[in-house]
């Protein structure tokens, strides 16, 4: 079942309306209102097939919009709406003449935004071929060429705008969840991932551990070498940590020199081993020439089903401060 998710994987439209679905409902309601009037008009003039097709589109579109609102819509439902609409447009041209071709302009633009890229290209190419055939049969060559070429330009501009919107959305989305200096995730994402790990433990007893990591004497590093070197130390530490991470491990920067490494499906013993390897590697690969940068790490594993994310973080934080108080450059964990 291909559910529509508002993350940009299916079409450009979700990116445009993410968080502002009310606008989408208003646009669709207005469109359905005018299509309904056109359906009634065709019933009056005896164009029953066109009227039934338009009515079917209104019903299908309204239902799909409702499903979108409930986050249960499937791509196949949108595809069905598009198919009915295109059939209705061709019937409109057949019943009302070539002048009805103008209705294809807003539709081909809409297809770019409501369908997945490959599907929209196929649909628009078929539309362009159909319109070319209709207009070349009914109009002089120059007039037909002008209509077809302007329709093609409308499609092309829509795809260029859509591609730019998608790229911009991805950039903004990345910036909203990551630290600009290091590329690590920021604190906004932390609670969501902690909750997922807690649910895995509560439901399936899959352990997860987190490492609270703090750079030792970071203020002295800034005072001695300057803030640029301090930034280099932070970036270098993140690179070193990521080199030891699995694809599922998540690194968060939660403060100036403070990080959390979340290790899903990891026992306390394995997490402690990871922490010890990190501290050892920092000595083997100094982040500053002729000086050793060390870290203090607190390691905590999710255990009690009643524990909250806050208590889990607090446990790791207290263990990290215990490492600080007992001499720094060490790993503390709750055995």
Coordinates of N, CA and C in Angstrom, one line a residue, residues 175-335:
X175 N 18.8 21.7 7.0 CA 19.2 22.8 7.9 C 18.4 22.8 9.2
X176 N 17.2 22.5 9.1 CA 16.3 22.6 10.3 C 16.6 21.5 11.3
X177 N 17.2 20.4 10.8 CA 17.4 19.2 11.8 C 18.9 19.0 12.1
X178 N 19.8 19.8 11.5 CA 21.2 19.5 11.6 C 22.0 20.7 12.1
X179 N 23.1 20.5 12.8 CA 24.0 21.5 13.2 C 24.8 22.1 12.1
X180 N 24.8 23.4 11.8 CA 25.4 24.0 10.7 C 26.9 23.8 10.7
X181 N 27.6 23.7 11.8 CA 29.0 23.6 11.9 C 29.5 22.2 11.6
X182 N 28.8 21.2 12.2 CA 29.3 19.8 12.1 C 28.5 18.9 11.2
X183 N 27.2 19.2 11.0 CA 26.4 18.3 10.2 C 25.7 17.3 11.1
X184 N 26.0 17.3 12.4 CA 25.4 16.4 13.3 C 23.9 16.8 13.5
X185 N 23.1 15.9 13.9 CA 21.7 16.3 14.2 C 21.6 17.3 15.4
X186 N 20.6 18.1 15.4 CA 20.4 19.0 16.5 C 19.4 18.5 17.5
X187 N 19.2 19.2 18.6 CA 18.4 18.7 19.7 C 16.9 18.5 19.3
X188 N 16.5 19.2 18.3 CA 15.1 19.0 17.9 C 14.7 17.6 17.6
X189 N 15.7 16.9 17.0 CA 15.4 15.5 16.6 C 15.6 14.5 17.7
X190 N 16.2 14.9 18.8 CA 16.7 13.9 19.8 C 15.5 13.2 20.5
X191 N 14.5 13.9 20.9 CA 13.4 13.3 21.6 C 12.7 12.2 20.8
X192 N 12.5 12.5 19.5 CA 11.8 11.6 18.6 C 12.5 10.3 18.6
X193 N 13.8 10.3 18.4 CA 14.6 9.1 18.3 C 14.8 8.4 19.6
X194 N 14.8 9.1 20.7 CA 14.8 8.4 22.0 C 13.5 7.7 22.2
X195 N 12.4 8.3 21.8 CA 11.1 7.6 22.0 C 11.1 6.4 21.2
X196 N 11.6 6.4 20.0 CA 11.6 5.2 19.1 C 12.4 4.1 19.8
X197 N 13.5 4.4 20.4 CA 14.4 3.4 21.0 C 13.6 2.9 22.3
X198 N 13.0 3.7 23.0 CA 12.2 3.3 24.2 C 11.1 2.3 23.8
X199 N 10.4 2.7 22.7 CA 9.3 1.8 22.3 C 9.8 0.4 21.8
X200 N 11.0 0.4 21.2 CA 11.6 -0.9 20.8 C 12.0 -1.7 22.0
X201 N 12.4 -1.0 23.0 CA 12.8 -1.8 24.3 C 11.5 -2.2 25.0
X202 N 10.5 -1.4 25.1 CA 9.3 -1.7 25.8 C 8.5 -2.8 25.1
X203 N 8.5 -2.8 23.8 CA 7.7 -3.8 23.0 C 8.5 -5.1 22.7
X204 N 9.8 -4.9 22.5 CA 10.5 -6.1 22.0 C 11.8 -6.4 22.8
X205 N 12.0 -5.6 23.8 CA 13.2 -5.8 24.7 C 14.5 -5.6 23.9
X206 N 14.4 -4.8 22.9 CA 15.7 -4.4 22.2 C 16.4 -3.3 22.9
X207 N 17.6 -3.5 23.4 CA 18.2 -2.5 24.2 C 18.8 -1.4 23.3
X208 N 18.9 -0.2 23.9 CA 19.6 0.9 23.2 C 20.4 1.7 24.3
X209 N 21.5 2.2 23.9 CA 22.4 3.0 24.8 C 22.7 4.3 24.2
X210 N 23.0 5.2 25.1 CA 23.4 6.6 24.6 C 24.7 7.0 25.4
X211 N 25.5 7.7 24.6 CA 26.8 8.2 25.2 C 26.7 9.7 25.3
X212 N 26.8 10.2 26.5 CA 26.9 11.7 26.7 C 28.4 12.0 26.6
X213 N 28.7 12.8 25.6 CA 30.2 13.1 25.4 C 30.4 14.6 25.6
X214 N 31.4 14.9 26.3 CA 31.8 16.3 26.6 C 33.3 16.5 26.4
X215 N 33.7 17.5 25.6 CA 35.1 17.7 25.4 C 35.7 18.3 26.7
X216 N 36.8 17.8 27.1 CA 37.5 18.2 28.4 C 38.2 19.6 28.1
X217 N 38.1 20.5 29.1 CA 38.9 21.7 29.0 C 38.7 22.5 27.7
X218 N 37.4 22.5 27.2 CA 37.2 23.1 25.9 C 37.4 24.6 26.0
X219 N 37.0 25.2 27.1 CA 37.2 26.7 27.3 C 38.7 27.0 27.2
X220 N 39.6 26.2 27.8 CA 41.0 26.4 27.7 C 41.5 26.3 26.3
X221 N 40.9 25.4 25.5 CA 41.3 25.3 24.1 C 41.0 26.5 23.3
X222 N 39.8 27.1 23.6 CA 39.4 28.3 22.9 C 40.3 29.5 23.3
X223 N 40.6 29.5 24.6 CA 41.4 30.7 25.1 C 42.9 30.6 24.6
X224 N 43.4 29.3 24.5 CA 44.8 29.1 24.1 C 45.0 29.2 22.6
X225 N 44.1 28.6 21.9 CA 44.3 28.5 20.4 C 43.4 29.3 19.6
X226 N 42.3 29.8 20.2 CA 41.4 30.7 19.5 C 40.1 29.9 19.1
X227 N 39.1 30.6 18.8 CA 37.8 29.9 18.5 C 37.8 29.2 17.2
X228 N 38.6 29.6 16.3 CA 38.7 28.8 15.0 C 39.2 27.4 15.2
X229 N 40.3 27.3 16.1 CA 40.8 26.0 16.4 C 39.8 25.2 17.2
X230 N 39.0 25.9 18.1 CA 38.0 25.3 18.9 C 36.9 24.7 17.9
X231 N 36.6 25.4 16.9 CA 35.6 24.9 15.9 C 36.2 23.7 15.2
X232 N 37.5 23.8 14.9 CA 38.1 22.6 14.2 C 38.1 21.4 15.1
X233 N 38.3 21.6 16.4 CA 38.3 20.5 17.3 C 36.9 19.8 17.3
X234 N 35.9 20.6 17.3 CA 34.5 20.1 17.3 C 34.2 19.3 16.0
X235 N 34.6 19.9 14.9 CA 34.4 19.2 13.6 C 35.2 18.0 13.5
X236 N 36.4 18.0 14.0 CA 37.3 16.8 14.0 C 36.7 15.7 14.9
X237 N 36.2 16.1 16.0 CA 35.6 15.1 16.9 C 34.4 14.4 16.3
X238 N 33.6 15.2 15.6 CA 32.4 14.6 15.0 C 32.8 13.7 13.9
X239 N 33.8 14.0 13.1 CA 34.3 13.1 12.0 C 34.8 11.8 12.6
X240 N 35.5 11.9 13.7 CA 36.1 10.7 14.3 C 35.0 9.8 14.9
X241 N 34.0 10.4 15.5 CA 32.8 9.7 16.0 C 32.1 9.0 14.9
X242 N 31.8 9.7 13.8 CA 31.1 9.2 12.7 C 31.8 8.0 12.0
X243 N 33.2 8.1 12.1 CA 34.0 7.0 11.5 C 33.7 5.7 12.3
X244 N 33.3 5.8 13.5 CA 33.1 4.6 14.3 C 31.6 4.2 14.4
X245 N 30.8 5.0 13.8 CA 29.4 4.8 13.9 C 28.9 3.8 12.8
X246 N 27.9 3.0 13.2 CA 27.1 2.2 12.2 C 26.1 3.1 11.5
X247 N 25.6 2.7 10.4 CA 24.6 3.5 9.7 C 23.4 3.9 10.5
X248 N 23.0 3.1 11.5 CA 21.8 3.4 12.3 C 22.1 4.2 13.5
X249 N 23.4 4.4 13.9 CA 23.7 5.2 15.0 C 23.5 6.7 14.7
X250 N 23.2 7.5 15.7 CA 22.8 8.9 15.5 C 23.6 9.8 16.4
X251 N 24.2 10.8 15.9 CA 25.0 11.7 16.7 C 24.3 13.1 16.7
X252 N 24.2 13.6 17.9 CA 23.5 14.9 18.1 C 24.4 15.9 18.8
X253 N 24.4 17.1 18.4 CA 25.2 18.1 19.1 C 24.1 18.9 19.9
X254 N 24.3 18.8 21.2 CA 23.3 19.4 22.1 C 23.8 20.7 22.8
X255 N 25.0 21.0 22.7 CA 25.6 22.2 23.3 C 26.9 22.5 22.6
X256 N 27.6 23.5 23.1 CA 28.8 24.0 22.5 C 29.8 22.9 22.2
X257 N 30.1 22.1 23.3 CA 31.1 21.0 23.2 C 30.5 19.7 23.7
X258 N 29.2 19.6 23.7 CA 28.6 18.5 24.3 C 27.8 17.7 23.2
X259 N 27.9 16.4 23.2 CA 27.3 15.6 22.1 C 26.6 14.4 22.8
X260 N 25.6 13.9 22.0 CA 25.0 12.6 22.4 C 25.1 11.7 21.2
X261 N 25.6 10.5 21.5 CA 25.7 9.4 20.5 C 24.6 8.4 20.9
X262 N 23.6 8.2 20.1 CA 22.5 7.2 20.4 C 22.8 6.0 19.6
X263 N 22.9 4.9 20.3 CA 23.2 3.6 19.7 C 22.0 2.6 19.8
X264 N 21.2 2.6 18.8 CA 20.0 1.6 18.8 C 20.5 0.2 18.8
X265 N 19.7 -0.7 19.4 CA 20.1 -2.1 19.4 C 21.5 -2.4 19.9
X266 N 21.8 -1.7 21.0 CA 23.2 -1.9 21.6 C 23.1 -2.0 23.1
X267 N 23.7 -3.1 23.6 CA 23.7 -3.3 25.0 C 24.7 -2.3 25.7
X268 N 24.7 -2.3 27.0 CA 25.5 -1.4 27.8 C 27.0 -1.8 27.6
X269 N 27.3 -3.1 27.6 CA 28.7 -3.5 27.4 C 29.3 -3.1 26.0
X270 N 28.5 -3.3 25.0 CA 28.9 -2.9 23.7 C 29.1 -1.3 23.6
X271 N 28.2 -0.6 24.2 CA 28.3 0.8 24.2 C 29.5 1.3 24.9
X272 N 29.8 0.7 26.0 CA 31.1 1.0 26.8 C 32.3 0.8 25.9
X273 N 32.3 -0.3 25.2 CA 33.4 -0.6 24.3 C 33.6 0.5 23.2
X274 N 32.4 0.9 22.7 CA 32.5 2.0 21.7 C 33.1 3.3 22.3
X275 N 32.7 3.6 23.5 CA 33.2 4.8 24.2 C 34.7 4.7 24.5
X276 N 35.1 3.5 24.9 CA 36.5 3.3 25.2 C 37.4 3.4 23.9
X277 N 36.8 2.9 22.8 CA 37.5 3.0 21.5 C 37.7 4.5 21.1
X278 N 36.6 5.3 21.4 CA 36.7 6.7 21.0 C 37.7 7.4 21.8
X279 N 37.8 7.2 23.1 CA 38.8 7.9 23.9 C 40.2 7.5 23.5
X280 N 40.3 6.2 23.2 CA 41.7 5.7 22.8 C 42.1 6.3 21.4
X281 N 41.1 6.4 20.5 CA 41.4 6.9 19.2 C 41.8 8.4 19.2
X282 N 41.2 9.1 20.2 CA 41.5 10.6 20.3 C 43.0 10.7 20.7
X283 N 43.5 9.8 21.5 CA 44.9 9.9 21.8 C 45.8 9.5 20.6
X284 N 45.3 8.5 19.8 CA 46.1 8.1 18.7 C 46.1 9.1 17.5
X285 N 45.0 9.8 17.4 CA 44.8 10.8 16.3 C 44.5 12.2 17.0
X286 N 45.5 12.9 17.5 CA 45.2 14.2 18.2 C 44.5 15.2 17.2
X287 N 43.5 15.9 17.8 CA 42.8 16.9 17.0 C 43.5 18.2 16.9
X288 N 44.5 18.4 17.8 CA 45.4 19.6 17.8 C 46.8 19.1 17.7
X289 N 47.7 19.7 16.9 CA 49.1 19.3 16.8 C 49.7 19.6 18.2
X290 N 50.6 18.6 18.6 CA 51.3 18.7 19.8 C 50.5 18.9 21.1
X291 N 49.2 18.4 21.0 CA 48.3 18.5 22.1 C 47.3 17.4 22.0
X292 N 46.9 16.9 23.1 CA 45.9 15.8 23.1 C 44.5 16.4 23.6
X293 N 43.5 16.2 22.8 CA 42.2 16.6 23.2 C 41.5 15.3 23.8
X294 N 40.9 15.4 25.0 CA 40.3 14.3 25.6 C 38.8 14.6 25.8
X295 N 38.0 13.5 26.0 CA 36.6 13.7 26.3 C 36.2 12.9 27.5
X296 N 35.2 13.3 28.2 CA 34.5 12.5 29.3 C 33.2 12.0 28.8
X297 N 33.0 10.7 29.0 CA 31.8 10.1 28.5 C 31.0 9.4 29.5
X298 N 29.7 9.6 29.6 CA 28.8 8.9 30.4 C 27.9 8.0 29.5
X299 N 27.8 6.7 29.9 CA 27.1 5.7 29.1 C 25.9 5.2 29.9
X300 N 24.7 5.3 29.3 CA 23.5 4.8 30.0 C 22.6 4.0 29.0
X301 N 22.1 2.9 29.5 CA 21.3 2.0 28.7 C 19.8 2.2 29.1
X302 N 18.9 2.1 28.2 CA 17.5 2.1 28.6 C 17.2 0.7 29.2
X303 N 16.5 0.8 30.4 CA 16.3 -0.5 31.1 C 14.8 -0.5 31.6
X304 N 14.4 0.4 32.4 CA 13.1 0.3 33.0 C 12.1 0.9 32.1
X305 N 11.0 0.1 31.9 CA 9.9 0.5 30.9 C 9.3 1.8 31.4
X306 N 9.4 2.1 32.7 CA 8.7 3.3 33.2 C 9.6 4.6 33.0
X307 N 10.9 4.3 32.7 CA 11.8 5.5 32.5 C 11.4 6.4 31.4
X308 N 11.5 7.6 31.6 CA 11.2 8.6 30.5 C 12.5 9.0 29.8
X309 N 12.3 9.7 28.7 CA 13.5 10.2 27.9 C 14.3 11.1 28.8
X310 N 13.6 11.9 29.6 CA 14.3 12.8 30.5 C 15.2 12.1 31.5
X311 N 14.7 11.0 32.1 CA 15.4 10.3 33.1 C 16.6 9.6 32.5
X312 N 16.4 9.1 31.2 CA 17.5 8.4 30.5 C 18.6 9.4 30.2
X313 N 18.3 10.6 29.7 CA 19.3 11.6 29.5 C 19.9 12.0 30.8
X314 N 19.1 12.2 31.8 CA 19.7 12.6 33.1 C 20.7 11.6 33.6
X315 N 20.4 10.3 33.5 CA 21.3 9.3 33.9 C 22.7 9.4 33.2
X316 N 22.6 9.6 31.9 CA 23.8 9.7 31.1 C 24.6 10.9 31.4
X317 N 23.9 12.0 31.7 CA 24.5 13.3 32.0 C 25.2 13.2 33.4
X318 N 24.6 12.6 34.3 CA 25.2 12.4 35.7 C 26.5 11.6 35.6
X319 N 26.4 10.5 34.8 CA 27.6 9.7 34.6 C 28.7 10.4 33.9
X320 N 28.4 11.3 33.0 CA 29.4 12.1 32.3 C 30.0 13.1 33.3
X321 N 29.2 13.7 34.2 CA 29.8 14.6 35.2 C 30.6 13.8 36.2
X322 N 30.3 12.6 36.4 CA 31.1 11.7 37.3 C 32.4 11.5 36.7
X323 N 32.5 11.3 35.4 CA 33.8 11.1 34.7 C 34.6 12.4 34.8
X324 N 33.9 13.6 34.7 CA 34.6 14.8 34.9 C 35.2 14.9 36.3
X325 N 34.4 14.6 37.3 CA 34.9 14.8 38.7 C 35.9 13.8 39.1
X326 N 36.0 12.7 38.4 CA 37.0 11.6 38.8 C 38.3 11.7 37.9
X327 N 38.5 12.8 37.2 CA 39.7 13.0 36.5 C 39.7 13.3 35.0
X328 N 38.5 13.2 34.5 CA 38.3 13.5 33.0 C 39.0 12.4 32.2
X329 N 38.8 12.4 30.9 CA 39.4 11.5 30.0 C 39.1 10.0 30.4
X330 N 37.8 9.8 30.6 CA 37.4 8.5 31.0 C 35.9 8.2 30.7
X331 N 35.6 7.0 30.8 CA 34.2 6.5 30.6 C 33.6 6.1 31.9
X332 N 32.4 6.6 32.2 CA 31.7 6.1 33.4 C 30.3 5.6 32.9
X333 N 29.9 4.5 33.6 CA 28.7 3.8 33.2 C 28.1 3.2 34.5
X334 N 26.8 3.0 34.4 CA 26.1 2.5 35.5 C 26.0 1.0 35.4
X335 N 26.8 0.3 36.2 CA 26.9 -1.2 36.1 C 25.8 -1.8 37.0

